[in-house]
Amino acid sequence: MAPTFIDPTSKSRNKAGLRKGHLRLVGTSPDSKRTATATRAKAGVSRPLLAKPARAELAQNLPHPDLPLDRILVGECIAQMNALPAESIDCIFADPPYNLQLSGELRRPNDSMVDAVDDDWDKFDSFSDYDAFSKAWLKAAQRLLKPNGTIWVIGSYHNIFRLGAQLQDLGFWMLNDVVWRKTNPMPNFRGKRFTNAHETLIWCAKSQDARGYTFNYDAMKVLNDDLQMRSDWLIPICSGGERLRGEDGAKAHPTQKPEALLHRVLVSSTKPGDVVLDPFFGSGTTGAVAKRLGRRFIGIERETRYAKAAERRISTVQPAAHDDVETMRSKKEEPRIPFGWVVERGLLQPGTVLFDQSRRHSAKVRADGSLTTRDASGSIHKMGAHVMGATACNGWTFWYFEVEGQLKPIDILRQKLRAETV
Ligand SMILES: C[S@@+](CC[C@H](N)C(=O)[O-])C[C@H]1O[C@@H](n2cnc3c(N)ncnc32)[C@H](O)[C@@H]1O
């Protein structure tokens, strides 16, 4: 598909309703999924496509109508960001110039040239120039973030400390720094320093008192085989088939990030339907992963050749089905089910005897959902604590009911009701 390029500075709109200078990217959008949901509802299909909380979230979280969703804006990121509506972005991923300050050619031991980042976009006259640029784009980013939005900034030792100081000076609140450890780093050819095998990501809330930012703790835990996700991520650099190349076989972009890195960033800190902005879009890694995961993206890139490559790349990405991009919900987000409902719904009859797993304790279910023992009565939780002589107990995991001689946890009855509730 030929990219649709027009004068990036013009604000007039073309036939498709796009501001000139935007690249339109075609593909299935979450909007079309919403239409599909409405069509199913009209047709009398009763099963919701999304669990109730997810549908409610989508309704609350409709993107700002003036956002150029799923498009690449070609131009300087500060001006482009300043033209977007305030407090409209859920998450920003920024991979700014490194300011590598390379001097001279870098060669391998066999005398071949190392493909280092020596492009104009990475050149600044001084640290203070770099700092002034960083401050300006970070301020623009701060204006765009929703109060509960978060920002990720990635960099190397050349720039990440300067960016970290700017983030704190501007009032962002650091949530984590994450070390992306590269499994296959480029060797140190001159043998004068350690191999530089990592980059650092800083993840920040908009301010210290920001509440309600997205962190999908349970999704991260399950992604890590049920162990809490740590702040050191082992991920290879982008290579092989994932690496975009031009017709001459050369890399289309010198610092293309691996999709696995963006996958983890977006699954951890965004929800389906969220708007993700990348002001240094490059080859469009953020857009490709966002599209696949059912997030909306806005990319800003000043080099036309990179924007074109990104557009081609993203147009080939297939979005995953809506249900497949839902992530694990935390227990706190699950609907509350009172034990009385289990009795009301006839899943347990009044008079049923419950046991603890070792059958040392027992209690009888009453019609109102309370339990009674020889000397006390109360909720499943109170009676669990009472028989153990403990101060607290989770009755759902303590009590069991008997089916053909086998004990089954009453929690499976709660799960059954939850499945009907969502
Ligand atoms: C480190 S690269 C980002 C690579 C990207 N994450 C990827 O995976 O391909 C930085 C990009 O920002 C772009 N850039 C640099 N300065 C810019 C500016 N002031 N406004 C917009 N884009 C800029 C560069 O052209 C370059 O493509």
Coordinates of C-alpha atoms and ligand atoms in Angstrom, one line a residue:
M1 CA 0.0 0.0 0.0
A2 CA 1.4 3.4 -0.9
P3 CA 1.7 5.7 2.1
T4 CA -0.5 8.8 1.9
F5 CA 1.9 11.7 2.3
I6 CA 0.8 15.3 2.3
D7 CA 2.3 18.5 3.7
P8 CA 3.0 17.7 7.4
T9 CA 2.6 21.3 8.5
S10 CA -0.9 21.7 7.1
K11 CA -3.8 21.4 9.6
S12 CA -6.6 21.0 7.0
R13 CA -8.2 17.6 6.7
N14 CA -8.4 15.4 3.7
K15 CA -11.4 13.3 2.4
A16 CA -10.8 10.6 5.0
G17 CA -11.0 13.1 7.8
L18 CA -7.3 12.9 8.5
R19 CA -5.1 15.9 9.3
K20 CA -2.7 16.3 6.5
G21 CA 0.7 14.8 7.3
H22 CA -0.8 11.8 9.0
L23 CA -0.3 8.4 7.7
R24 CA -3.4 6.3 7.7
L25 CA -2.9 2.7 8.7
V26 CA -5.6 0.3 7.8
G27 CA -6.6 -2.8 9.8
T28 CA -9.1 -4.1 12.3
S29 CA -9.6 -1.5 15.0
P30 CA -11.2 -1.9 18.5
D31 CA -14.0 0.3 17.1
S32 CA -15.0 -2.4 14.6
K33 CA -15.1 -4.9 17.5
R34 CA -17.5 -2.7 19.4
T35 CA -19.7 -2.6 16.3
A36 CA -19.6 -6.4 16.2
T37 CA -20.6 -6.5 19.9
A38 CA -23.6 -4.3 19.1
T39 CA -24.6 -6.4 16.2
R40 CA -24.5 -9.6 18.3
A41 CA -26.6 -7.8 20.9
K42 CA -29.2 -6.8 18.3
A43 CA -29.3 -10.4 17.0
G44 CA -30.2 -11.5 20.5
V45 CA -26.9 -13.3 21.1
S46 CA -26.9 -13.4 24.9
R47 CA -23.3 -14.3 25.8
P48 CA -21.3 -11.0 26.1
L49 CA -18.1 -10.9 24.0
L50 CA -16.4 -9.2 27.0
A51 CA -16.7 -9.8 30.7
K52 CA -18.8 -7.1 32.3
P53 CA -16.0 -5.2 34.0
A54 CA -14.1 -5.0 30.7
R55 CA -17.2 -3.6 28.8
A56 CA -17.7 -1.0 31.5
E57 CA -14.0 0.0 31.3
L58 CA -14.3 0.3 27.5
A59 CA -17.3 2.6 27.9
Q60 CA -15.5 4.8 30.5
N61 CA -12.3 4.8 28.5
L62 CA -13.4 5.9 25.1
P63 CA -10.5 7.8 23.4
H64 CA -10.6 11.5 23.0
P65 CA -12.5 12.2 19.7
D66 CA -9.7 14.6 18.4
L67 CA -6.9 12.1 18.7
P68 CA -5.4 10.8 15.4
L69 CA -5.7 7.2 16.4
D70 CA -3.6 4.5 14.7
R71 CA -1.6 7.0 12.7
I72 CA 1.9 8.2 12.3
L73 CA 2.4 12.0 12.5
V74 CA 5.5 13.0 10.5
G75 CA 7.3 15.9 12.1
E76 CA 9.1 17.2 15.2
C77 CA 7.7 15.5 18.2
I78 CA 7.4 18.6 20.5
A79 CA 5.2 20.5 18.0
Q80 CA 3.2 17.4 17.2
M81 CA 2.6 16.6 20.8
N82 CA 1.6 20.2 21.6
A83 CA -1.1 20.0 18.9
L84 CA -2.8 17.0 20.7
P85 CA -5.5 17.4 23.3
A86 CA -4.3 17.6 27.0
E87 CA -4.8 14.6 29.3
S88 CA -5.8 12.3 26.5
I89 CA -3.1 9.6 26.5
D90 CA -3.0 6.5 28.7
C91 CA 0.6 5.5 28.2
I92 CA 3.7 7.0 26.5
F93 CA 6.6 4.9 25.4
A94 CA 9.6 7.0 24.5
D95 CA 12.9 5.8 23.0
P96 CA 14.5 9.2 22.4
P97 CA 17.9 9.9 20.7
Y98 CA 20.7 8.5 22.8
N99 CA 23.2 11.4 22.2
L100 CA 25.9 8.8 21.6
Q101 CA 28.5 11.4 20.8
L102 CA 30.4 9.0 18.5
S103 CA 33.6 10.2 17.0
G104 CA 35.3 8.3 14.2
E105 CA 34.5 5.0 12.7
L106 CA 34.0 1.9 14.7
R107 CA 35.5 -1.3 13.2
R108 CA 35.4 -5.0 14.1
P109 CA 38.7 -7.0 14.5
N110 CA 38.3 -8.2 10.9
D111 CA 38.2 -4.5 9.8
S112 CA 34.5 -4.5 8.8
M113 CA 32.5 -1.4 9.8
V114 CA 30.2 -1.5 12.8
D115 CA 26.8 -0.3 12.0
A116 CA 26.7 2.3 14.8
V117 CA 24.2 5.0 15.4
D118 CA 25.7 8.1 13.8
D119 CA 22.6 9.6 12.3
D120 CA 21.8 13.3 12.4
W121 CA 18.8 12.7 14.7
D122 CA 21.2 11.5 17.4
K123 CA 23.5 14.5 17.3
F124 CA 23.4 17.4 19.8
D125 CA 26.0 20.1 20.3
S126 CA 26.3 19.7 24.0
F127 CA 24.8 18.1 27.1
S128 CA 22.9 21.3 27.8
D129 CA 21.3 21.2 24.3
Y130 CA 20.3 17.6 24.9
D131 CA 18.9 18.5 28.3
A132 CA 16.9 21.4 26.9
F133 CA 15.5 19.1 24.2
S134 CA 14.7 16.4 26.8
K135 CA 12.9 18.9 29.1
A136 CA 10.8 20.3 26.3
W137 CA 9.5 16.9 25.0
L138 CA 9.0 15.5 28.6
K139 CA 6.9 18.6 29.4
A140 CA 4.9 18.1 26.3
A141 CA 4.4 14.4 27.3
Q142 CA 3.3 15.4 30.8
R143 CA 0.6 17.6 29.4
L144 CA -0.7 14.8 27.3
L145 CA -0.9 12.1 30.0
K146 CA -4.2 11.4 31.7
P147 CA -3.9 11.9 35.5
N148 CA -3.6 8.1 35.8
G149 CA -1.4 7.7 32.8
T150 CA 2.2 6.4 32.9
I151 CA 5.3 7.0 30.8
W152 CA 8.2 4.7 29.9
V153 CA 11.5 6.2 28.9
I154 CA 14.3 3.9 27.6
G155 CA 17.9 4.7 27.2
S156 CA 21.5 3.7 27.7
Y157 CA 24.2 5.0 30.0
H158 CA 24.7 7.9 27.5
N159 CA 21.4 9.5 28.3
I160 CA 19.3 7.6 30.9
F161 CA 20.7 9.4 33.9
R162 CA 20.1 12.8 32.4
L163 CA 16.5 11.7 31.5
G164 CA 16.0 10.3 35.0
A165 CA 16.9 13.6 36.6
Q166 CA 14.6 15.5 34.2
L167 CA 11.7 13.2 34.9
Q168 CA 12.1 13.8 38.6
D169 CA 12.6 17.6 38.3
L170 CA 9.4 17.8 36.2
G171 CA 7.4 16.0 39.0
F172 CA 6.9 12.6 37.4
W173 CA 6.9 9.9 40.0
M174 CA 9.2 6.9 39.4
L175 CA 7.5 3.6 39.8
N176 CA 10.4 1.3 38.6
D177 CA 13.6 1.3 36.7
V178 CA 13.7 -1.9 34.6
V179 CA 17.0 -3.3 33.3
W180 CA 16.5 -4.8 29.8
R181 CA 19.4 -7.4 29.8
K182 CA 20.3 -8.3 26.2
T183 CA 20.9 -12.0 25.7
N184 CA 22.9 -11.3 22.5
P185 CA 24.6 -7.9 23.0
M186 CA 27.0 -6.4 20.5
P187 CA 30.6 -7.2 21.7
N188 CA 32.9 -4.5 22.8
F189 CA 35.2 -4.5 19.8
R190 CA 38.0 -2.5 21.2
G191 CA 38.3 -4.5 24.4
K192 CA 38.6 -1.4 26.5
R193 CA 35.4 -1.6 28.5
F194 CA 32.8 -4.1 29.6
T195 CA 30.4 -5.3 27.0
N196 CA 27.4 -3.0 27.2
A197 CA 24.7 -5.6 27.6
H198 CA 21.7 -3.7 28.9
E199 CA 19.5 -0.7 28.5
T200 CA 17.4 0.9 31.2
L201 CA 13.7 1.7 31.2
I202 CA 12.3 4.2 33.6
W203 CA 8.6 3.8 34.3
C204 CA 6.8 6.8 35.9
A205 CA 3.4 7.9 37.0
K206 CA 2.4 11.5 36.1
S207 CA 2.9 12.7 39.6
Q208 CA 3.6 11.5 43.2
D209 CA -0.1 11.7 44.1
A210 CA -1.4 10.0 40.9
R211 CA -3.9 7.3 41.7
G212 CA -5.2 4.4 39.7
Y213 CA -2.5 3.9 37.1
T214 CA -2.6 0.6 35.4
F215 CA -0.3 -2.2 36.5
N216 CA -1.5 -5.6 35.5
Y217 CA 0.3 -7.4 38.4
D218 CA -1.5 -10.8 37.9
A219 CA -0.8 -10.7 34.1
M220 CA 2.9 -10.2 34.8
K221 CA 2.9 -12.9 37.3
V222 CA 1.3 -15.5 35.1
L223 CA 3.6 -14.4 32.2
N224 CA 6.5 -15.3 34.5
D225 CA 5.3 -18.8 35.4
D226 CA 3.4 -17.6 38.5
L227 CA 6.4 -15.9 40.0
Q228 CA 6.3 -12.1 40.6
M229 CA 7.7 -10.3 37.6
R230 CA 11.1 -8.8 38.4
S231 CA 12.6 -5.6 37.2
D232 CA 15.4 -7.3 35.2
W233 CA 14.1 -8.5 31.9
L234 CA 16.1 -10.9 29.8
I235 CA 15.2 -10.3 26.2
P236 CA 17.3 -10.7 23.0
I237 CA 17.9 -7.6 20.8
C238 CA 15.9 -7.4 17.6
S239 CA 17.4 -9.7 14.9
G240 CA 16.5 -12.3 12.3
G241 CA 13.1 -12.1 10.5
E242 CA 11.8 -9.4 12.9
R243 CA 14.5 -6.9 11.8
L244 CA 13.2 -4.6 9.1
R245 CA 15.4 -4.4 6.0
G246 CA 15.4 -2.3 2.9
E247 CA 15.6 -3.7 -0.6
D248 CA 19.4 -3.6 -0.4
G249 CA 19.3 -5.8 2.7
A250 CA 20.5 -3.0 5.0
K251 CA 18.7 -2.4 8.3
A252 CA 15.7 -0.1 7.8
H253 CA 16.4 1.5 11.2
P254 CA 19.5 1.4 13.3
T255 CA 17.9 1.0 16.7
Q256 CA 14.8 -1.1 16.1
K257 CA 13.6 -2.4 19.5
P258 CA 12.5 -6.0 19.9
E259 CA 8.7 -6.6 19.9
A260 CA 9.0 -8.8 23.0
L261 CA 10.1 -5.7 25.0
L262 CA 7.1 -3.7 23.9
H263 CA 4.9 -6.7 24.5
R264 CA 5.9 -6.7 28.1
V265 CA 5.6 -3.0 28.5
L266 CA 2.1 -2.8 27.0
V267 CA 0.8 -6.0 28.7
S268 CA 2.0 -4.7 32.1
S269 CA 0.9 -1.1 32.0
T270 CA -2.1 -0.8 29.6
K271 CA -5.5 -2.2 29.0
P272 CA -7.1 -3.2 25.7
G273 CA -8.4 0.0 24.0
D274 CA -5.9 2.3 25.8
V275 CA -4.2 4.9 23.7
V276 CA -0.4 4.6 23.5
L277 CA 1.8 7.4 22.2
D278 CA 5.3 7.0 20.9
P279 CA 7.0 10.3 20.1
F280 CA 10.1 8.7 18.7
F281 CA 8.4 6.1 16.6
G282 CA 11.3 5.0 14.4
S283 CA 10.5 1.7 12.7
G284 CA 7.1 1.5 14.5
T285 CA 7.7 -1.2 17.1
T286 CA 5.3 0.3 19.5
G287 CA 2.6 0.6 16.9
A288 CA 3.1 -3.0 15.7
V289 CA 2.7 -4.4 19.2
A290 CA -0.1 -2.1 20.2
K291 CA -2.1 -3.1 17.1
R292 CA -1.5 -6.8 17.8
L293 CA -2.6 -6.3 21.4
G294 CA -5.8 -4.4 20.7
R295 CA -4.4 -1.0 21.9
R296 CA -4.6 2.2 19.9
F297 CA -1.4 4.0 19.0
I298 CA -0.2 7.4 17.8
G299 CA 3.4 7.5 16.5
I300 CA 5.5 10.6 15.8
E301 CA 8.6 10.4 13.7
R302 CA 10.5 13.1 12.0
E303 CA 12.2 11.0 9.3
T304 CA 9.9 10.3 6.4
R305 CA 11.8 7.1 5.4
Y306 CA 11.3 5.6 8.9
A307 CA 7.6 6.6 9.0
K308 CA 7.1 4.9 5.6
A309 CA 8.8 1.7 6.8
A310 CA 6.8 1.7 10.0
E311 CA 3.6 2.1 8.1
R312 CA 4.4 -0.8 5.8
R313 CA 5.3 -2.9 8.9
I314 CA 2.1 -2.1 10.8
S315 CA -0.1 -2.7 7.9
T316 CA 0.9 -6.4 7.9
V317 CA 0.1 -6.9 11.7
Q318 CA -2.9 -9.0 12.5
P319 CA -4.7 -7.8 15.7
A320 CA -5.4 -10.6 18.1
A321 CA -9.1 -11.4 18.9
H322 CA -10.5 -9.2 21.6
D323 CA -11.0 -12.0 24.2
D324 CA -7.3 -13.0 23.6
V325 CA -5.9 -9.7 24.7
E326 CA -7.7 -9.6 28.0
T327 CA -5.3 -10.2 30.8
M328 CA -5.5 -11.9 34.2
R329 CA -7.5 -9.8 36.6
S330 CA -6.5 -9.3 40.1
K331 CA -8.6 -11.0 42.8
K332 CA -9.7 -7.5 44.0
E333 CA -11.2 -6.9 40.6
E334 CA -13.3 -10.0 40.6
P335 CA -17.0 -9.6 41.5
R336 CA -17.8 -10.2 45.2
I337 CA -20.0 -13.3 45.8
P338 CA -21.6 -13.6 49.2
F339 CA -21.8 -17.2 50.5
G340 CA -25.5 -16.7 51.0
W341 CA -26.0 -16.7 47.2
V342 CA -24.6 -20.2 47.0
V343 CA -27.5 -21.3 49.4
E344 CA -30.1 -19.1 47.7
R345 CA -29.2 -20.6 44.3
G346 CA -29.5 -24.1 45.7
L347 CA -25.9 -25.0 45.1
L348 CA -25.8 -26.1 48.7
Q349 CA -28.9 -27.0 50.8
P350 CA -29.5 -25.7 54.3
G351 CA -28.3 -28.5 56.6
T352 CA -25.3 -29.4 54.5
V353 CA -22.3 -30.2 56.6
L354 CA -19.0 -28.5 55.7
F355 CA -15.6 -29.8 56.7
D356 CA -12.1 -28.4 56.8
Q357 CA -9.7 -30.3 54.5
S358 CA -8.5 -32.7 57.2
R359 CA -12.1 -33.3 58.5
R360 CA -11.0 -32.2 62.0
H361 CA -13.7 -29.4 62.0
S362 CA -17.2 -29.3 60.8
A363 CA -20.1 -26.8 60.6
K364 CA -23.7 -26.9 59.3
V365 CA -25.0 -24.5 56.6
R366 CA -28.1 -22.5 57.4
A367 CA -30.7 -21.0 55.1
D368 CA -29.2 -17.4 55.4
G369 CA -25.7 -18.5 54.5
S370 CA -24.4 -18.6 58.0
L371 CA -22.7 -21.6 59.5
T372 CA -23.3 -23.1 62.9
T373 CA -21.1 -25.2 65.1
R374 CA -21.7 -26.8 68.5
D375 CA -21.0 -23.5 70.3
A376 CA -21.2 -20.6 67.8
S377 CA -22.7 -19.4 64.6
G378 CA -21.6 -16.8 62.0
S379 CA -20.2 -16.3 58.5
I380 CA -18.0 -18.9 56.7
H381 CA -15.0 -16.7 57.6
K382 CA -15.9 -16.2 61.3
M383 CA -16.6 -19.9 61.8
G384 CA -13.4 -20.9 60.1
A385 CA -11.5 -18.6 62.4
H386 CA -13.5 -19.8 65.4
V387 CA -12.9 -23.5 65.0
M388 CA -9.1 -22.9 64.4
G389 CA -8.8 -20.4 67.3
A390 CA -7.5 -17.9 64.8
T391 CA -8.2 -14.2 64.4
A392 CA -9.1 -14.4 60.7
C393 CA -9.8 -17.0 58.0
N394 CA -10.8 -17.1 54.4
G395 CA -13.9 -19.3 54.6
W396 CA -13.9 -19.8 50.9
T397 CA -10.7 -21.7 50.9
F398 CA -11.1 -23.3 54.4
W399 CA -14.5 -25.1 54.0
Y400 CA -15.2 -28.1 51.8
F401 CA -18.4 -30.0 51.0
E402 CA -18.7 -33.7 50.3
V403 CA -19.8 -35.3 47.0
E404 CA -19.8 -39.1 46.9
G405 CA -17.3 -39.3 49.7
Q406 CA -14.9 -36.8 48.1
L407 CA -14.3 -33.3 49.6
K408 CA -14.6 -30.3 47.2
P409 CA -13.8 -26.7 48.2
I410 CA -16.8 -24.4 48.4
D411 CA -14.7 -22.0 46.3
I412 CA -15.6 -23.9 43.2
L413 CA -19.3 -22.9 43.8
R414 CA -18.2 -19.2 44.1
Q415 CA -16.3 -19.6 40.7
K416 CA -19.5 -21.0 39.2
L417 CA -21.5 -18.0 40.3
R418 CA -18.8 -15.6 39.2
A419 CA -18.8 -17.1 35.7
E420 CA -22.6 -16.4 35.5
T421 CA -22.2 -12.9 36.9
V422 CA -19.7 -11.6 34.4
Ligands
LIG1 C1 16.0 5.5 19.2 S1 15.0 5.7 17.8 C2 13.5 4.9 18.1 C3 13.5 3.5 17.6 C4 12.1 2.8 17.8 N1 11.8 2.6 19.2 C5 12.0 1.5 17.1 O1 11.8 0.4 17.7 O2 12.2 1.5 15.9 C6 14.6 7.4 17.8 C7 13.8 7.9 16.7 O3 13.3 9.2 17.0 C8 13.4 10.0 15.8 N2 13.5 11.4 16.3 C9 14.6 11.9 16.7 N3 14.4 13.2 17.1 C10 13.1 13.4 16.9 C11 12.2 14.5 17.0 N4 12.7 15.7 17.5 N5 10.9 14.4 16.7 C12 10.5 13.2 16.2 N6 11.2 12.2 16.0 C13 12.5 12.2 16.3 C14 14.5 9.4 15.0 O4 14.4 9.7 13.6 C15 14.5 8.0 15.4 O5 13.8 7.2 14.4

